Amino acid sequence: MEEYHRFYGNATFDDAGTAEASQLLLRVYLEKRERKYRAPLDKAIQFVLDAQYPNGGWPQRFPFVENGGVHGHADYTPYITFNDDVAGENIEFLLYAHQALGSNDARLVDAIERGMDIYVKTQQPMPQPAWGLQHFPDTLKPAPARTIEPQAFATHTTGTNIRSMIGFYKLTGDRKFLARLPEALDWLDQVKTPQNLIAPGRTHPTFILEGSNTPIYIHRRGSNITNGQYYADANPNNLIVHYGSFRNVDTAAIRREYEAAAAMDPAALIAASPLRAKAGSLKLPKYFTLRDVSVWDMSTDARRERAPAPTAIAAHLSGLNARGYWPSPLTTTSNPYIGEAPVAVTGGEYQTTRVGDLWDTSPYTTDYPVECISTAVFIKNMGDLIEALEA
């Protein structure tokens, strides 16, 4: 992966890295109300505001660096990014901060509104009313990123952005967010996976070429970082397995969500909107790790519909070892670094494997897991136990 071939020395919005860390700072400050937590929180808020383009988009990384590209490719990290819901996560954090701090900071509302508007601005014209993973900040056209992410429309991103814009309509009552969604849904129906390639989880090709609606698929040649290369073409066979060339986009479900939202009264939506409510009138959700939470969970416990079963609680209690952790299998490993990879391709078949030759340090699933402490298991089990105590 190209992002590991260069040290950027800056911060990332990818995978909600900055947004979720900032949410944690916000939650700690609201719990403690101590000055030592407010200073880093204010710094995080200012960082998100500073990183936003005037047109409302956010880059993948910030501050920008010079000569950030690798292997002769342009630096994609300044491009407006929808991949991994970068924009949506930043909007959510700013909305949490706006409400929970009750500061009436007009900068936050302005940034939220511009952040929502970039979705409208970047939806492309007919006959391809869709979005890419990234867009150029000046032309707002789809842009390339890593070589596994070509300059193309992305079907899963288009589906995610449609759902985001339905949410923006519920926040604002402004029908501009709904106006062109039927076009995007119709386009998704047009570019479904060809009948001969349909399989579970493969409703749509991931990437569709701009100007032709031709699907393209991601492949790899070579055996390591030195001689390896990703490329895209129209061949749906021998695909890489660590990045999906197909996606599952439930257009029927999204269309139902759109139709339900379109029938809602804008005035009623505004009256119930956490964005339009008086700043400070809503609290953060009590829990953030029991399930996925959103701004609509504010002033609730955000618990699950069903509490954990007594048998699950008993298993957690009995599974905790004497050292205070739940032993878990570490199923992912990587080859140890043994020096610079050779230019010559090592013999073997690496097109469809998760790892290349012995010089490739990419992670892969091992047949010989070892014991580890899993943060995911810890968070899940602790959440179950805390919820059981309050049942």
XYZ file of C-alpha atoms in Angstrom:
391
model
C 0.000 0.000 0.000
C 1.475 3.310 -1.092
C 0.576 5.175 2.099
C 3.203 3.074 3.905
C 5.915 3.912 1.386
C 6.285 7.477 2.662
C 6.435 9.172 6.047
C 4.135 12.162 5.759
C 4.720 13.623 9.218
C 1.193 15.017 9.402
C -2.254 13.995 10.631
C -4.822 11.858 8.839
C -8.607 11.996 8.620
C -8.608 8.512 7.066
C -10.522 5.787 8.929
C -11.869 8.500 11.264
C -8.404 8.744 12.840
C -8.677 12.411 13.781
C -12.466 12.519 14.196
C -12.717 9.658 16.691
C -9.697 10.829 18.708
C -11.285 14.288 18.828
C -14.602 12.786 19.943
C -12.743 11.082 22.794
C -11.189 14.408 23.833
C -14.651 15.961 23.787
C -16.083 13.174 25.931
C -13.211 13.359 28.437
C -13.573 17.125 28.767
C -17.334 16.948 29.274
C -16.845 14.285 31.938
C -14.102 16.139 33.836
C -14.651 19.807 32.886
C -10.968 20.467 33.580
C -8.868 23.058 31.752
C -6.105 20.575 30.929
C -8.568 18.707 28.697
C -10.148 21.799 27.158
C -6.894 23.056 25.605
C -6.260 19.922 23.473
C -9.963 19.778 22.594
C -9.885 23.354 21.309
C -6.739 22.506 19.363
C -8.498 19.527 17.747
C -11.538 21.618 16.802
C -9.323 24.304 15.296
C -7.387 21.685 13.350
C -10.553 20.321 11.738
C -11.651 23.866 10.880
C -8.240 24.800 9.450
C -8.103 21.685 7.289
C -11.426 22.358 5.575
C -11.368 23.839 2.084
C -13.444 27.012 1.518
C -15.771 24.937 -0.685
C -16.496 22.644 2.276
C -14.431 19.539 1.499
C -11.732 17.988 3.640
C -8.455 16.450 2.446
C -7.321 13.028 3.544
C -4.286 14.425 5.380
C -3.312 17.827 6.797
C -1.187 19.973 6.865
C -0.127 19.463 3.266
C 3.414 18.322 2.512
C 5.650 19.037 -0.454
C 6.442 16.272 -2.934
C 4.056 13.899 -1.242
C 3.619 11.548 -4.176
C 5.322 8.160 -4.399
C 6.586 6.106 -7.338
C 6.001 8.923 -9.813
C 2.346 9.458 -8.877
C 0.837 12.753 -7.730
C 0.154 13.250 -4.028
C -3.519 12.341 -3.561
C -3.747 13.269 0.128
C -4.805 16.919 -0.496
C -7.797 15.826 -2.606
C -11.316 16.196 -1.219
C -11.962 12.820 0.368
C -15.169 10.841 0.838
C -13.379 7.507 1.209
C -13.996 5.955 4.648
C -16.540 8.747 5.266
C -13.873 11.383 5.983
C -16.259 14.304 5.444
C -19.135 12.677 7.306
C -17.002 11.869 10.352
C -15.733 15.461 10.570
C -19.248 16.865 10.256
C -20.413 14.546 13.047
C -17.576 15.603 15.360
C -18.252 19.302 14.773
C -21.959 18.800 15.414
C -21.224 16.976 18.665
C -18.928 19.827 19.705
C -21.478 22.491 18.692
C -24.220 20.934 20.799
C -22.313 19.515 23.744
C -20.178 22.605 24.375
C -23.111 24.996 23.939
C -20.687 27.658 22.786
C -22.759 29.200 19.990
C -19.552 29.261 17.938
C -20.713 30.353 14.489
C -17.580 28.829 12.941
C -18.783 25.341 13.800
C -22.193 25.764 12.195
C -20.622 27.360 9.119
C -18.156 24.478 8.750
C -20.936 21.912 9.166
C -23.100 23.594 6.537
C -20.224 23.921 4.058
C -19.265 20.305 4.760
C -22.763 19.176 3.838
C -22.842 21.383 0.750
C -19.722 19.763 -0.755
C -21.769 16.609 -1.307
C -24.142 18.590 -3.520
C -21.296 20.315 -5.360
C -19.353 17.139 -6.103
C -22.256 15.052 -7.399
C -21.436 14.861 -11.074
C -23.825 15.864 -13.877
C -25.912 13.469 -15.907
C -25.457 10.882 -17.281
C -23.137 9.872 -14.396
C -24.595 11.591 -11.314
C -22.252 9.825 -8.900
C -19.213 10.379 -6.679
C -15.649 9.101 -6.500
C -13.575 8.197 -3.472
C -11.744 11.505 -3.903
C -12.374 14.667 -5.924
C -10.036 17.380 -7.182
C -10.452 20.492 -4.988
C -10.595 22.850 -7.995
C -12.607 21.039 -10.687
C -14.550 18.839 -8.216
C -14.145 15.943 -10.667
C -13.309 12.416 -9.428
C -9.601 12.026 -8.678
C -7.239 9.043 -8.331
C -5.631 8.053 -5.047
C -3.565 4.923 -4.426
C -2.951 2.776 -7.484
C -5.639 0.394 -6.191
C -8.014 3.396 -6.363
C -8.093 4.641 -9.976
C -9.683 7.839 -11.246
C -13.246 6.580 -11.442
C -16.659 6.644 -9.832
C -17.071 4.455 -6.741
C -20.385 2.677 -6.327
C -20.127 2.107 -2.571
C -19.119 5.726 -1.976
C -22.072 6.835 -4.067
C -24.375 4.715 -1.916
C -22.851 6.107 1.294
C -23.129 9.689 0.062
C -26.782 9.211 -0.855
C -27.473 8.062 2.695
C -25.461 10.992 4.070
C -27.504 13.455 2.051
C -30.737 11.911 3.290
C -29.376 12.610 6.768
C -28.505 16.181 5.817
C -32.088 16.734 4.690
C -33.285 15.508 8.089
C -30.859 17.912 9.783
C -31.816 20.952 7.718
C -35.175 20.411 6.025
C -33.501 21.654 2.844
C -34.655 19.672 -0.180
C -31.521 20.513 -2.161
C -30.007 17.460 -0.488
C -32.732 15.231 -1.956
C -33.109 16.887 -5.352
C -30.764 14.702 -7.403
C -30.696 11.516 -5.349
C -33.114 9.687 -7.689
C -30.599 10.283 -10.487
C -27.832 8.681 -8.409
C -30.034 5.709 -7.493
C -31.004 5.156 -11.114
C -27.316 5.270 -12.083
C -26.466 2.645 -9.471
C -29.134 0.417 -10.984
C -27.587 0.941 -14.421
C -24.104 -0.161 -13.364
C -24.974 -3.283 -11.410
C -22.674 -6.279 -11.573
C -23.071 -8.116 -14.897
C -25.326 -11.154 -14.572
C -22.510 -13.640 -15.158
C -20.472 -12.186 -12.264
C -23.211 -11.854 -9.647
C -22.423 -13.554 -6.319
C -23.217 -12.841 -2.657
C -21.847 -9.418 -1.725
C -21.172 -8.523 -5.351
C -24.106 -6.332 -6.379
C -21.863 -3.706 -7.991
C -18.345 -3.351 -9.363
C -16.403 -0.998 -7.101
C -15.100 1.281 -9.848
C -16.854 2.665 -12.938
C -14.909 4.631 -15.535
C -15.826 8.254 -16.058
C -17.445 8.773 -19.449
C -18.299 5.171 -20.280
C -19.900 3.349 -17.314
C -17.335 0.595 -17.908
C -16.407 -1.375 -14.762
C -12.718 -1.840 -14.009
C -11.093 -4.305 -11.617
C -7.905 -4.270 -9.543
C -4.963 -6.644 -10.080
C -1.376 -7.043 -8.916
C 1.834 -8.167 -10.562
C 5.240 -8.752 -8.986
C 6.132 -10.207 -5.607
C 7.254 -7.378 -3.286
C 7.486 -3.621 -2.753
C 10.323 -3.188 -5.248
C 8.944 -5.073 -8.244
C 5.231 -5.142 -7.343
C 2.580 -3.004 -8.989
C -1.195 -2.635 -8.903
C -3.141 -2.009 -12.086
C -6.766 -1.789 -13.232
C -8.430 -3.191 -16.326
C -11.706 -4.693 -17.532
C -10.762 -8.282 -16.610
C -12.895 -9.476 -13.637
C -10.673 -12.514 -12.973
C -7.542 -13.022 -10.818
C -8.367 -10.081 -8.567
C -6.457 -8.980 -5.489
C -8.115 -10.192 -2.291
C -7.151 -7.395 0.114
C -9.173 -4.726 -1.702
C -12.610 -5.473 -3.098
C -13.310 -5.012 -6.794
C -16.986 -5.646 -5.997
C -19.309 -4.137 -3.394
C -22.687 -4.807 -1.845
C -24.896 -1.726 -2.367
C -28.548 -2.293 -1.433
C -30.118 0.223 -3.787
C -33.654 -0.966 -3.002
C -33.167 -0.248 0.701
C -31.569 3.137 -0.003
C -34.450 4.023 -2.324
C -36.944 3.211 0.442
C -34.983 5.463 2.815
C -35.068 8.235 0.238
C -38.804 7.903 -0.335
C -39.508 7.924 3.407
C -37.385 11.049 3.871
C -38.965 12.812 0.883
C -42.382 12.379 2.522
C -41.252 14.100 5.728
C -42.330 17.651 6.531
C -39.335 20.038 6.452
C -40.719 22.128 9.319
C -41.070 19.052 11.523
C -37.539 17.989 10.676
C -36.118 21.377 11.599
C -37.985 21.314 14.909
C -36.363 17.972 15.804
C -32.917 18.635 14.321
C -29.845 18.466 16.589
C -28.246 21.016 14.261
C -31.080 23.534 14.640
C -31.687 22.912 18.346
C -30.335 25.488 20.770
C -26.627 24.893 21.324
C -26.116 23.129 24.622
C -29.632 21.729 24.798
C -28.517 18.208 23.869
C -25.982 15.936 25.547
C -23.656 13.398 24.001
C -24.850 9.789 23.931
C -23.966 8.065 27.193
C -22.308 5.123 25.463
C -20.236 5.175 22.282
C -18.970 1.600 22.022
C -22.036 -0.617 22.451
C -23.130 0.018 18.862
C -22.680 2.571 16.106
C -23.935 5.929 17.354
C -24.788 9.135 15.525
C -25.939 12.666 16.260
C -29.504 11.312 16.413
C -28.556 9.429 19.585
C -27.774 12.634 21.489
C -29.431 12.892 24.918
C -29.959 9.106 24.975
C -28.072 6.204 26.515
C -27.457 4.769 23.014
C -27.891 1.263 24.336
C -28.580 -1.748 22.183
C -32.124 -2.921 21.622
C -31.300 -6.143 23.436
C -29.128 -6.343 26.521
C -26.447 -9.050 26.552
C -27.761 -12.468 27.536
C -26.930 -13.806 31.026
C -25.016 -16.661 29.391
C -22.778 -14.132 27.593
C -22.083 -12.302 30.860
C -21.229 -15.594 32.566
C -18.841 -16.448 29.718
C -17.104 -13.069 30.064
C -16.662 -13.566 33.819
C -15.322 -17.089 33.496
C -13.133 -16.215 30.484
C -11.213 -13.447 32.257
C -7.866 -14.917 33.244
C -5.876 -14.377 36.436
C -3.835 -11.598 34.798
C -6.974 -9.589 34.070
C -7.453 -10.031 30.313
C -9.406 -12.203 27.912
C -6.980 -14.379 25.912
C -7.665 -14.030 22.200
C -6.098 -15.566 19.081
C -3.911 -13.235 17.035
C -4.866 -14.420 13.572
C -2.972 -11.796 11.567
C 0.801 -11.657 11.185
C 3.453 -10.439 8.744
C 6.840 -11.514 7.495
C 9.760 -10.046 9.474
C 11.779 -7.372 7.697
C 14.873 -8.993 6.159
C 16.262 -6.111 4.131
C 15.668 -4.392 0.816
C 13.477 -6.414 -1.528
C 15.101 -7.661 -4.747
C 14.233 -6.275 -8.167
C 13.830 -9.764 -9.577
C 10.378 -11.265 -9.145
C 10.358 -14.270 -6.861
C 8.828 -17.382 -8.399
C 5.311 -18.198 -7.312
C 1.730 -16.990 -7.726
C 1.007 -13.754 -5.858
C -1.844 -12.205 -7.845
C -4.538 -13.407 -5.491
C -2.690 -13.834 -2.199
C -2.654 -11.427 0.730
C 1.135 -11.423 0.911
C 3.923 -11.686 -1.633
C 7.382 -13.176 -1.191
C 9.524 -13.284 1.970
C 10.467 -9.620 1.550
C 6.822 -8.525 1.586
C 5.798 -7.364 5.073
C 2.082 -6.960 4.264
C -0.239 -8.441 6.918
C -1.866 -11.783 6.206
C -3.998 -14.382 7.997
C -1.913 -17.079 9.613
C -2.735 -20.741 10.150
C -0.827 -20.612 13.447
C -2.357 -17.889 15.637
C -0.767 -16.994 18.955
C -2.369 -15.683 22.105
C -2.847 -11.936 22.367
C -4.795 -9.210 24.144
C -7.423 -7.914 21.728
C -8.620 -4.340 22.236
C -11.762 -5.189 20.246
C -12.598 -8.074 22.583
C -11.795 -5.927 25.638
C -14.100 -3.118 24.502
C -16.923 -5.499 23.609
C -16.748 -7.493 26.824
C -16.419 -4.434 29.052
C -19.380 -2.854 27.281
C -21.454 -5.964 27.914
C -20.498 -6.028 31.589
C -21.194 -2.324 32.138
C -24.538 -2.592 30.405
C -25.429 -5.625 32.529
C -24.651 -3.686 35.712
C -27.082 -0.954 34.702
C -29.829 -3.308 33.508
